[in-house]
Short mmCIF file of C-alpha atoms and ligand atoms in Angstrom, two decimals:
data_model
loop_
_atom_site.label_atom_id
_atom_site.label_comp_id
_atom_site.label_asym_id
_atom_site.label_seq_id
_atom_site.Cartn_x
_atom_site.Cartn_y
_atom_site.Cartn_z
CA MET A 254 -60.38 -24.38 -67.56
CA ASN A 255 -58.72 -22.49 -70.32
CA GLU A 256 -55.79 -20.50 -68.96
CA ILE A 257 -55.03 -18.86 -72.26
CA THR A 258 -56.03 -15.22 -72.52
CA PHE A 259 -55.91 -12.81 -75.44
CA GLU A 260 -53.20 -10.98 -73.53
CA SER A 261 -51.05 -14.08 -73.23
CA LEU A 262 -51.24 -14.56 -76.99
CA GLY A 263 -49.32 -11.31 -77.43
CA LEU A 264 -52.04 -8.92 -78.54
CA ASN A 265 -51.59 -5.25 -77.72
CA GLU A 266 -53.75 -3.13 -75.46
CA THR A 267 -55.56 -1.39 -78.31
CA LEU A 268 -56.85 -4.70 -79.63
CA LEU A 269 -57.55 -6.08 -76.15
CA SER A 270 -59.75 -3.13 -75.48
CA SER A 271 -61.72 -3.70 -78.70
CA LEU A 272 -62.15 -7.35 -77.77
CA ARG A 273 -63.54 -6.30 -74.41
CA THR A 274 -66.01 -4.11 -76.24
CA GLU A 275 -66.98 -7.11 -78.38
CA GLY A 276 -67.55 -9.10 -75.22
CA TYR A 277 -65.03 -11.81 -76.12
CA LEU A 278 -63.95 -13.31 -72.82
CA GLU A 279 -61.30 -15.73 -73.96
CA PRO A 280 -59.76 -16.94 -77.22
CA THR A 281 -61.44 -19.77 -79.11
CA PRO A 282 -59.21 -22.81 -79.73
CA ILE A 283 -58.37 -21.72 -83.28
CA GLN A 284 -57.48 -18.25 -82.04
CA ALA A 285 -55.24 -19.63 -79.31
CA GLU A 286 -53.40 -21.77 -81.82
CA THR A 287 -53.20 -19.30 -84.66
CA ILE A 288 -52.56 -15.84 -83.24
CA PRO A 289 -49.01 -16.31 -81.85
CA SER A 290 -47.67 -17.79 -85.10
CA LEU A 291 -49.31 -15.17 -87.26
CA LEU A 292 -47.92 -12.41 -85.03
CA GLU A 293 -44.48 -13.86 -85.72
CA GLY A 294 -45.12 -13.54 -89.43
CA ARG A 295 -45.35 -17.25 -90.20
CA ASP A 296 -47.40 -18.67 -93.07
CA LEU A 297 -50.36 -20.69 -91.90
CA LEU A 298 -52.64 -23.43 -93.13
CA GLY A 299 -55.81 -23.52 -91.06
CA CYS A 300 -58.50 -26.14 -91.19
CA ALA A 301 -61.54 -24.51 -89.63
CA GLN A 302 -64.98 -23.44 -90.61
CA THR A 303 -67.19 -20.49 -89.91
CA GLY A 304 -68.32 -20.44 -86.31
CA THR A 305 -64.94 -21.29 -84.85
CA GLY A 306 -63.77 -17.69 -84.54
CA LYS A 307 -61.39 -17.96 -87.48
CA THR A 308 -62.02 -14.40 -88.66
CA ALA A 309 -60.58 -12.90 -85.50
CA ALA A 310 -57.81 -15.51 -85.63
CA PHE A 311 -56.39 -13.92 -88.79
CA ALA A 312 -57.78 -10.38 -88.46
CA LEU A 313 -56.25 -9.58 -85.06
CA PRO A 314 -52.65 -10.42 -86.06
CA ILE A 315 -53.08 -8.47 -89.30
CA LEU A 316 -54.24 -5.40 -87.40
CA GLN A 317 -51.38 -5.66 -84.93
CA ARG A 318 -48.68 -6.25 -87.54
CA LEU A 319 -49.83 -3.44 -89.76
CA SER A 320 -50.01 -0.97 -86.88
CA LEU A 321 -46.51 -1.90 -85.72
CA LYS A 322 -44.99 -1.24 -89.09
CA ALA A 323 -45.84 2.21 -90.34
CA ALA A 324 -45.92 2.45 -94.10
CA LYS A 325 -46.39 5.35 -96.42
CA ARG A 326 -49.81 5.25 -98.00
CA GLU A 327 -49.53 4.84 -101.73
CA PRO A 328 -52.37 5.51 -104.11
CA ARG A 329 -54.43 2.38 -104.89
CA ALA A 330 -52.04 0.15 -102.94
CA VAL A 331 -53.10 -2.49 -100.41
CA ARG A 332 -51.06 -3.84 -97.48
CA ALA A 333 -53.21 -6.76 -96.34
CA LEU A 334 -55.55 -8.54 -98.72
CA ILE A 335 -58.30 -10.88 -97.53
CA VAL A 336 -59.97 -12.88 -100.29
CA ALA A 337 -63.32 -14.54 -99.62
CA PRO A 338 -65.69 -16.50 -101.88
CA THR A 339 -68.96 -14.61 -101.40
CA ARG A 340 -70.13 -11.06 -100.95
CA GLU A 341 -71.82 -11.95 -97.68
CA LEU A 342 -68.68 -13.44 -96.23
CA ALA A 343 -66.55 -10.53 -97.47
CA ALA A 344 -68.93 -8.04 -95.87
CA GLN A 345 -68.90 -9.98 -92.63
CA ILE A 346 -65.11 -10.13 -92.51
CA ASP A 347 -64.98 -6.42 -93.22
CA ALA A 348 -67.40 -5.73 -90.36
CA SER A 349 -65.23 -7.83 -88.02
CA VAL A 350 -62.07 -6.02 -89.13
CA ALA A 351 -63.86 -2.74 -88.46
CA ALA A 352 -64.93 -3.86 -85.00
CA TYR A 353 -61.55 -5.23 -83.93
CA GLY A 354 -59.68 -2.30 -85.47
CA ARG A 355 -61.98 0.43 -84.21
CA ARG A 356 -59.22 1.93 -82.07
CA SER A 357 -56.48 1.71 -84.70
CA ASN A 358 -55.64 4.27 -87.34
CA LEU A 359 -55.68 1.69 -90.08
CA THR A 360 -57.88 2.08 -93.12
CA ARG A 361 -59.96 -0.55 -94.81
CA ALA A 362 -62.30 -1.20 -97.70
CA CYS A 363 -64.40 -4.07 -98.99
CA VAL A 364 -65.05 -4.84 -102.66
CA TYR A 365 -67.35 -7.42 -104.24
CA GLY A 366 -69.38 -7.90 -107.38
CA GLY A 367 -73.03 -7.21 -107.99
CA VAL A 368 -72.81 -3.56 -106.99
CA GLY A 369 -71.39 -0.48 -108.66
CA LYS A 370 -67.62 -0.14 -108.95
CA VAL A 371 -67.38 3.61 -108.53
CA PRO A 372 -67.70 3.80 -104.72
CA GLN A 373 -65.21 0.92 -104.44
CA VAL A 374 -62.72 2.61 -106.76
CA ARG A 375 -63.08 5.74 -104.66
CA ALA A 376 -62.63 3.83 -101.39
CA ILE A 377 -59.25 2.47 -102.48
CA ALA A 378 -58.06 5.47 -104.49
CA ARG A 379 -55.74 6.73 -101.77
CA GLY A 380 -54.63 3.24 -100.79
CA VAL A 381 -55.91 1.12 -97.90
CA ASP A 382 -54.26 -0.94 -95.20
CA ILE A 383 -56.76 -3.78 -95.36
CA LEU A 384 -58.84 -4.79 -98.36
CA VAL A 385 -61.46 -7.54 -98.19
CA ALA A 386 -62.43 -8.75 -101.65
CA THR A 387 -64.15 -11.42 -103.67
CA PRO A 388 -61.86 -12.75 -106.42
CA GLY A 389 -63.76 -11.65 -109.53
CA ARG A 390 -64.31 -8.06 -108.52
CA LEU A 391 -60.75 -7.73 -107.28
CA LEU A 392 -59.34 -8.81 -110.64
CA ASP A 393 -61.83 -6.61 -112.40
CA LEU A 394 -60.67 -3.57 -110.42
CA HIS A 395 -57.07 -4.56 -110.98
CA GLY A 396 -57.74 -4.76 -114.72
CA ASP A 397 -59.16 -1.24 -114.54
CA GLY A 398 -55.99 -0.04 -112.84
CA ALA A 399 -58.04 0.86 -109.74
CA VAL A 400 -56.04 -1.28 -107.33
CA ARG A 401 -52.35 -2.17 -107.03
CA LEU A 402 -51.41 -5.50 -105.54
CA ASP A 403 -47.62 -5.15 -105.69
CA ARG A 404 -47.43 -3.77 -102.14
CA VAL A 405 -49.33 -6.60 -100.47
CA GLU A 406 -47.53 -7.78 -97.33
CA ILE A 407 -50.12 -10.24 -96.05
CA ILE A 408 -52.68 -12.29 -97.97
CA VAL A 409 -55.46 -14.39 -96.47
CA LEU A 410 -57.51 -16.83 -98.53
CA ASP A 411 -60.61 -17.53 -96.50
CA GLU A 412 -62.88 -20.52 -97.17
CA ALA A 413 -60.50 -21.66 -99.86
CA ASP A 414 -62.42 -24.89 -100.41
CA ARG A 415 -65.52 -22.91 -101.22
CA MET A 416 -63.56 -20.76 -103.66
CA LEU A 417 -62.41 -23.89 -105.42
CA ASP A 418 -65.95 -25.33 -105.44
CA MET A 419 -67.20 -22.12 -106.98
CA GLY A 420 -64.62 -22.33 -109.76
CA PHE A 421 -62.42 -19.49 -108.54
CA ILE A 422 -59.15 -21.43 -108.65
CA HIS A 423 -57.83 -19.59 -111.70
CA ASP A 424 -58.78 -16.22 -110.27
CA VAL A 425 -57.07 -17.10 -107.00
CA LYS A 426 -53.92 -18.15 -108.84
CA ARG A 427 -53.93 -14.95 -110.86
CA ILE A 428 -54.25 -12.90 -107.68
CA ILE A 429 -51.36 -14.77 -106.07
CA ALA A 430 -49.25 -14.12 -109.16
CA LEU A 431 -49.89 -10.39 -108.81
CA ILE A 432 -48.66 -10.05 -105.23
CA PRO A 433 -45.04 -10.07 -104.08
CA THR A 434 -43.45 -13.44 -103.32
CA GLN A 435 -42.03 -11.88 -100.16
CA ARG A 436 -45.21 -11.94 -98.08
CA GLN A 437 -47.10 -13.66 -95.31
CA THR A 438 -49.69 -16.11 -96.62
CA VAL A 439 -52.63 -17.53 -94.70
CA LEU A 440 -55.02 -20.12 -96.06
CA PHE A 441 -58.17 -21.19 -94.26
CA SER A 442 -60.36 -24.01 -95.47
CA ALA A 443 -63.13 -26.06 -93.88
CA THR A 444 -61.87 -29.21 -95.58
CA MET A 445 -58.47 -30.35 -96.77
CA ALA A 446 -59.45 -31.77 -100.12
CA ASP A 447 -56.67 -32.59 -102.61
CA GLY A 448 -57.18 -29.33 -104.49
CA ILE A 449 -56.59 -27.37 -101.30
CA LYS A 450 -53.47 -29.35 -100.45
CA ALA A 451 -52.08 -28.70 -103.91
CA LEU A 452 -52.83 -24.98 -103.65
CA ALA A 453 -51.30 -24.83 -100.17
CA ASP A 454 -48.14 -26.54 -101.42
CA THR A 455 -47.63 -23.94 -104.10
CA ILE A 456 -48.40 -20.77 -102.18
CA LEU A 457 -47.34 -21.39 -98.56
CA ALA A 458 -43.78 -21.39 -97.27
CA GLU A 459 -43.13 -23.70 -94.31
CA PRO A 460 -46.59 -23.10 -92.92
CA VAL A 461 -47.72 -23.69 -89.39
CA ARG A 462 -50.67 -26.07 -89.54
CA VAL A 463 -53.62 -25.68 -87.25
CA ALA A 464 -56.85 -27.58 -87.26
CA VAL A 465 -59.89 -27.50 -85.10
CA ALA A 466 -62.46 -30.19 -85.50
CA PRO A 467 -65.55 -28.06 -85.15
CA GLU A 468 -67.81 -30.34 -87.06
CA GLN A 469 -68.36 -32.93 -84.39
CA LEU A 470 -68.19 -30.21 -81.79
CA THR A 471 -70.81 -28.13 -83.53
CA VAL A 472 -72.97 -31.16 -84.02
CA ASP A 473 -72.67 -31.96 -80.34
CA LEU A 474 -74.07 -28.59 -79.34
CA ILE A 475 -77.10 -28.93 -81.55
CA GLU A 476 -80.24 -30.80 -80.69
CA GLN A 477 -81.02 -32.64 -83.90
CA LYS A 478 -84.31 -34.25 -84.86
CA VAL A 479 -85.66 -35.81 -88.00
CA MET A 480 -89.37 -35.92 -88.83
CA HIS A 481 -90.43 -38.50 -91.38
CA VAL A 482 -93.21 -37.08 -93.48
CA GLU A 483 -94.93 -37.52 -96.85
CA LYS A 484 -93.60 -35.12 -99.45
CA VAL A 485 -97.08 -33.58 -99.89
CA ASN A 486 -97.28 -32.78 -96.18
CA LYS A 487 -93.90 -31.14 -95.83
CA ARG A 488 -95.14 -27.62 -96.28
CA SER A 489 -97.96 -28.02 -93.73
CA LEU A 490 -95.55 -29.56 -91.26
CA LEU A 491 -93.14 -26.67 -91.67
CA VAL A 492 -95.95 -24.16 -91.09
CA TRP A 493 -96.95 -26.04 -87.96
CA LEU A 494 -93.37 -26.02 -86.72
CA LEU A 495 -92.80 -22.35 -87.47
CA LYS A 496 -95.91 -21.31 -85.61
CA ALA A 497 -94.26 -22.37 -82.37
CA GLU A 498 -93.32 -19.48 -80.15
CA SER A 499 -89.94 -20.92 -79.30
CA VAL A 500 -88.86 -20.44 -82.91
CA ALA A 501 -87.44 -16.97 -82.38
CA ARG A 502 -85.15 -16.84 -85.41
CA ALA A 503 -84.98 -19.61 -87.99
CA ILE A 504 -83.32 -20.50 -91.26
CA VAL A 505 -85.16 -22.88 -93.57
CA PHE A 506 -83.00 -24.58 -96.16
CA ALA A 507 -84.34 -25.34 -99.60
CA ARG A 508 -82.40 -27.06 -102.34
CA THR A 509 -83.22 -24.78 -105.24
CA LYS A 510 -83.65 -21.04 -105.77
CA HIS A 511 -87.07 -21.63 -107.21
CA GLY A 512 -88.02 -23.85 -104.29
CA ALA A 513 -86.79 -21.23 -101.82
CA ASN A 514 -88.91 -18.53 -103.48
CA ARG A 515 -92.02 -20.67 -103.56
CA LEU A 516 -91.57 -21.69 -99.96
CA ALA A 517 -91.07 -18.13 -98.70
CA GLU A 518 -94.17 -17.06 -100.62
CA SER A 519 -96.35 -19.84 -99.29
CA LEU A 520 -95.14 -19.32 -95.72
CA THR A 521 -95.97 -15.65 -95.96
CA LYS A 522 -99.45 -16.57 -97.26
CA GLU A 523 -99.88 -18.72 -94.17
CA GLY A 524 -99.14 -15.71 -92.00
CA ILE A 525 -95.48 -16.53 -91.37
CA HIS A 526 -93.56 -13.53 -92.60
CA SER A 527 -90.52 -14.84 -94.43
CA ASP A 528 -88.17 -13.96 -97.22
CA ALA A 529 -85.80 -15.93 -99.44
CA ILE A 530 -82.11 -15.37 -100.08
CA HIS A 531 -80.32 -16.94 -103.03
CA ALA A 532 -77.95 -16.13 -105.85
CA ASN A 533 -80.63 -14.78 -108.19
CA LYS A 534 -81.55 -11.97 -105.82
CA SER A 535 -79.86 -8.65 -106.38
CA GLN A 536 -77.22 -7.54 -103.94
CA SER A 537 -79.48 -4.83 -102.54
CA GLN A 538 -82.31 -7.33 -102.02
CA ARG A 539 -79.94 -9.69 -100.25
CA THR A 540 -78.58 -6.94 -98.04
CA ARG A 541 -82.08 -5.78 -97.15
CA THR A 542 -83.20 -9.30 -96.29
CA MET A 543 -80.10 -10.04 -94.24
CA ASP A 544 -80.41 -6.76 -92.31
CA ALA A 545 -84.05 -7.49 -91.51
CA PHE A 546 -83.12 -10.99 -90.36
CA ARG A 547 -80.19 -9.80 -88.28
CA GLU A 548 -82.23 -7.03 -86.66
CA GLY A 549 -85.08 -9.39 -85.82
CA ARG A 550 -87.65 -7.85 -88.18
CA LEU A 551 -87.69 -11.06 -90.21
CA ARG A 552 -88.15 -14.19 -88.13
CA VAL A 553 -87.84 -16.77 -90.90
CA LEU A 554 -85.21 -16.78 -93.63
CA VAL A 555 -85.48 -19.30 -96.46
CA ALA A 556 -82.08 -19.93 -98.01
CA THR A 557 -80.23 -22.03 -100.52
CA ASP A 558 -76.92 -23.52 -99.46
CA LEU A 559 -74.68 -21.19 -101.39
CA ALA A 560 -76.45 -18.07 -100.15
CA ALA A 561 -76.36 -19.27 -96.56
CA ARG A 562 -72.69 -20.10 -96.58
CA GLY A 563 -70.87 -17.94 -94.11
CA ILE A 564 -73.98 -16.21 -92.83
CA ASP A 565 -73.17 -15.24 -89.29
CA VAL A 566 -76.25 -14.14 -87.47
CA GLU A 567 -76.43 -14.55 -83.76
CA ALA A 568 -79.18 -16.25 -81.84
CA ILE A 569 -80.55 -18.42 -84.62
CA THR A 570 -82.66 -20.76 -82.52
CA HIS A 571 -83.69 -23.22 -85.24
CA VAL A 572 -82.47 -24.59 -88.53
CA PHE A 573 -85.03 -26.47 -90.63
CA ASN A 574 -83.97 -28.69 -93.49
CA PHE A 575 -86.99 -28.53 -95.75
CA ASP A 576 -85.05 -30.51 -98.35
CA LEU A 577 -82.21 -32.82 -97.47
CA PRO A 578 -78.88 -31.83 -98.96
CA HIS A 579 -77.35 -34.08 -101.59
CA GLU A 580 -73.92 -33.82 -100.00
CA PRO A 581 -73.82 -34.97 -96.41
CA GLU A 582 -71.17 -32.35 -95.50
CA THR A 583 -73.69 -29.67 -96.38
CA TYR A 584 -75.87 -30.88 -93.50
CA ILE A 585 -73.11 -29.96 -91.07
CA HIS A 586 -72.68 -26.52 -92.66
CA ARG A 587 -76.42 -25.97 -92.50
CA ILE A 588 -77.05 -26.95 -88.93
CA GLY A 589 -73.92 -25.03 -87.91
CA ARG A 590 -75.89 -21.82 -88.61
CA THR A 591 -77.39 -22.36 -85.18
CA ALA A 592 -75.25 -23.06 -82.11
CA ARG A 593 -72.86 -20.23 -82.85
CA ALA A 594 -70.04 -19.35 -80.51
CA GLY A 595 -70.94 -21.97 -77.97
CA ALA A 596 -74.69 -21.37 -77.81
CA ALA A 597 -77.04 -24.30 -78.39
CA GLY A 598 -79.68 -24.65 -81.08
CA ILE A 599 -82.21 -27.00 -82.62
CA ALA A 600 -81.98 -28.51 -86.10
CA VAL A 601 -85.04 -30.24 -87.54
CA THR A 602 -84.89 -32.23 -90.76
CA LEU A 603 -88.04 -33.03 -92.73
CA CYS A 604 -87.41 -36.27 -94.55
CA ASP A 605 -89.65 -37.88 -97.14
CA ALA A 606 -89.32 -41.46 -98.31
CA ASP A 607 -87.12 -40.57 -101.29
CA GLU A 608 -84.71 -38.74 -99.05
CA ARG A 609 -84.03 -41.56 -96.62
CA PRO A 610 -80.80 -42.62 -98.37
CA LEU A 611 -79.56 -39.04 -97.99
CA LEU A 612 -80.37 -39.17 -94.28
CA ARG A 613 -78.42 -42.41 -93.94
CA ALA A 614 -75.41 -40.80 -95.64
CA ILE A 615 -75.56 -37.91 -93.17
CA GLU A 616 -75.78 -40.27 -90.23
CA ARG A 617 -72.76 -42.16 -91.49
CA LEU A 618 -70.82 -38.92 -91.78
CA ILE A 619 -71.67 -37.58 -88.33
CA GLY A 620 -71.32 -41.00 -86.80
CA GLN A 621 -74.65 -40.90 -85.02
CA ARG A 622 -78.34 -41.49 -85.62
CA VAL A 623 -80.47 -38.39 -85.85
CA PRO A 624 -83.24 -38.96 -83.29
CA VAL A 625 -86.67 -39.40 -84.84
CA GLU A 626 -89.43 -37.10 -83.63
CA LEU A 627 -92.85 -38.71 -83.91
CA ASP A 628 -95.03 -36.23 -82.07
CA HIS A 629 -96.24 -34.11 -84.93
CA PRO A 630 -99.50 -34.03 -86.89
CA TYR A 631 -98.01 -35.48 -90.07
CA ALA A 632 -96.01 -38.34 -88.62
CA LEU A 633 -95.63 -41.10 -91.14
CA ASP A 634 -97.13 -44.43 -90.31
CA VAL A 635 -94.01 -46.34 -91.22
CA ARG A 636 -94.09 -50.08 -91.29
CA PRO A 637 -92.41 -51.77 -88.32
CA GLY A 638 -88.77 -52.39 -89.05
CA GLU A 639 -88.54 -49.74 -91.69
CA LEU A 640 -87.08 -47.20 -89.31
CA GLU A 641 -86.17 -49.65 -86.62
CA ASP A 642 -82.80 -48.23 -85.66
CA ALA A 643 -83.91 -44.69 -85.74
CA ARG A 644 -86.97 -45.47 -83.62
CA GLY A 645 -84.87 -47.25 -81.06
CA ASN A 646 -82.66 -44.24 -80.95
CA ALA A 647 -85.59 -41.91 -80.53
CA ARG A 648 -86.93 -43.90 -77.60
CA GLY A 649 -83.65 -43.87 -75.81
CA GLY A 650 -82.93 -40.26 -76.58
CA GLU A 651 -84.51 -37.02 -75.58
CA ARG A 652 -88.09 -36.48 -76.65
CA ALA A 653 -88.59 -32.79 -76.50
CA ASN A 654 -92.12 -32.72 -77.75
CA ARG A 655 -94.32 -35.00 -75.72
CA GLY A 656 -97.54 -33.06 -75.54
CA GLY A 657 -98.23 -32.87 -79.25
CA ARG A 658 -97.62 -29.14 -79.10
CA PRO A 659 -95.32 -27.42 -81.54
CA MET A 660 -91.67 -27.79 -80.66
CA GLY A 661 -91.56 -26.62 -77.09
CA GLY A 662 -88.63 -25.47 -75.08
CA PHE A 663 -85.67 -23.37 -75.81
CA PRO A 664 -82.39 -24.93 -76.91
CA ARG A 665 -80.82 -26.70 -74.01
CA GLN A 666 -77.38 -25.73 -72.89
CA PRO A 667 -74.73 -28.22 -73.84
CA GLY A 668 -73.67 -30.53 -71.05
CA GLY A 669 -69.99 -30.15 -71.75
CA GLY A 670 -70.06 -26.40 -71.38
CA ALA A 671 -69.44 -23.86 -74.06
CA ARG A 672 -66.03 -23.92 -75.63
CA TYR A 673 -65.64 -20.22 -75.43
CA GLY A 674 -67.18 -17.14 -73.92
CA ARG A 675 -70.62 -15.98 -74.85
CA ARG A 676 -70.99 -12.44 -75.93
CA ASP A 677 -74.46 -11.78 -74.66
CA GLY A 678 -75.34 -8.15 -74.86
CA ALA A 679 -72.18 -7.28 -76.74
CA PRO A 680 -72.65 -4.48 -79.21
CA SER A 681 -72.48 -5.48 -82.83
CA ALA A 682 -69.73 -4.35 -85.14
CA GLU A 683 -69.82 -0.82 -86.40
CA ARG A 684 -67.91 0.46 -89.33
CA VAL A 685 -64.89 2.58 -88.58
CA GLY A 686 -61.76 3.45 -90.48
CA SER A 687 -62.06 4.39 -94.09
CA GLY A 688 -64.85 2.24 -95.33
CA PHE A 689 -67.04 3.40 -98.15
CA GLY A 690 -67.75 7.05 -98.03
CA ALA A 691 -65.65 7.56 -94.91
P1 AMP B 59 -66.21 -16.84 -87.24
O1 AMP B 59 -65.87 -18.28 -87.14
O2 AMP B 59 -65.03 -15.99 -87.41
O3 AMP B 59 -67.27 -16.61 -88.27
O4 AMP B 59 -66.84 -16.39 -85.82
C1 AMP B 59 -68.04 -16.94 -85.33
C2 AMP B 59 -68.69 -16.08 -84.26
O5 AMP B 59 -67.97 -16.17 -83.04
C3 AMP B 59 -68.76 -14.59 -84.58
O6 AMP B 59 -70.04 -14.13 -84.22
C4 AMP B 59 -67.72 -13.95 -83.70
O7 AMP B 59 -68.09 -12.63 -83.35
C5 AMP B 59 -67.74 -14.87 -82.51
N1 AMP B 59 -66.44 -14.95 -81.81
C6 AMP B 59 -65.23 -15.01 -82.38
N2 AMP B 59 -64.27 -15.11 -81.45
C7 AMP B 59 -64.91 -15.12 -80.25
C8 AMP B 59 -64.46 -15.20 -78.90
N3 AMP B 59 -63.16 -15.32 -78.60
N4 AMP B 59 -65.39 -15.18 -77.95
C9 AMP B 59 -66.71 -15.07 -78.25
N5 AMP B 59 -67.20 -14.98 -79.50
C10 AMP B 59 -66.31 -15.01 -80.49
#
């Protein structure tokens, strides 16, 4: 088994003790590969997505390096800057930093758009060790003179590919231009598209390169099924599926904001309490919904892809693709919301006739057929041959739902064993240090 421990990676006792509190038993592969180089102060280019443990991979070395090197706190100055594409991801990183750094004396703050600036300005007024920020709000605050970036020692760009997709490239470049050239730079991206390579070439100095291939791995842990269904029956099928007791906590993906709203409303009318999260919701609405989902008060979350990106909620038992994504990579991001940190999960895709080409594209990408589930009330009577391969696959594969009941059974455990320790019963992150209002 894995001989590598957090201790052997060079982390100090303060951090080790926080990791014990978190219930992390051993480093994930990305952590094992990343932490020693980052502790040495090297630049790093990491290819990894959410779910691999990448946050701790960069946060732990930052905490250790900053605590080793005492620095005078200067008003509005920042020592380590972590830039993330969305508010949700920024807040999650901040919560992780708080949890891992709970026994350090370091200070932190988190700034993002969509909420008032005043508390954020106040949080950084005396200077902070670690600032997590979305690009737009950071530049906004810098323009106001509320934050100084000329003391930054370490910068992390997290989910850089997403930042590029969202059109933040110019903001990112402006931020880089504002921080000292003498610095440690870390770039994480789920993909290594050309734009990312070009950015990496300009901002990293002799970087260590690490990559984990979580996509196949994640896919392996997830029990996938596709249900062929008429478009008009999709909603009824989803209701039928969600009424199953085994669906303890589920995300339903819809392609559009409007579609997500309508779906959440009609599910609620059917007695399935659900709420939608997407970019048109206010920050306070999104926070409220996410809290309810995380705390188990909301069993079903309907989300668009952008809103769901980076959502890290434990124990999501099911992901339902109500609409198929247009980009096959998105399928992997979506179903990766379940099967977090080595746990297993179930992903069910509802596919109408128009969407079959999208399903084929996904199957080509993941290099496997998604098994067809026929035991449901709205199964399509497809002509022989039409789904020949997929049917063959379904026969040979696992059929979890023989009795015509709603999706029975809890996610099976993966045969190959989890890649890293579970954290069952571990307390969730609490905010420490100098967050807002602290
Ligand atoms: P991330 O990829 O950073 O979003 O992390 C995904 C999830 O894995 C989070 O819930 C972390 O708390 C959890 N996690 C990170 N590192 C470990 C570890 N070494 N052992 C167990 N869980 C971990």
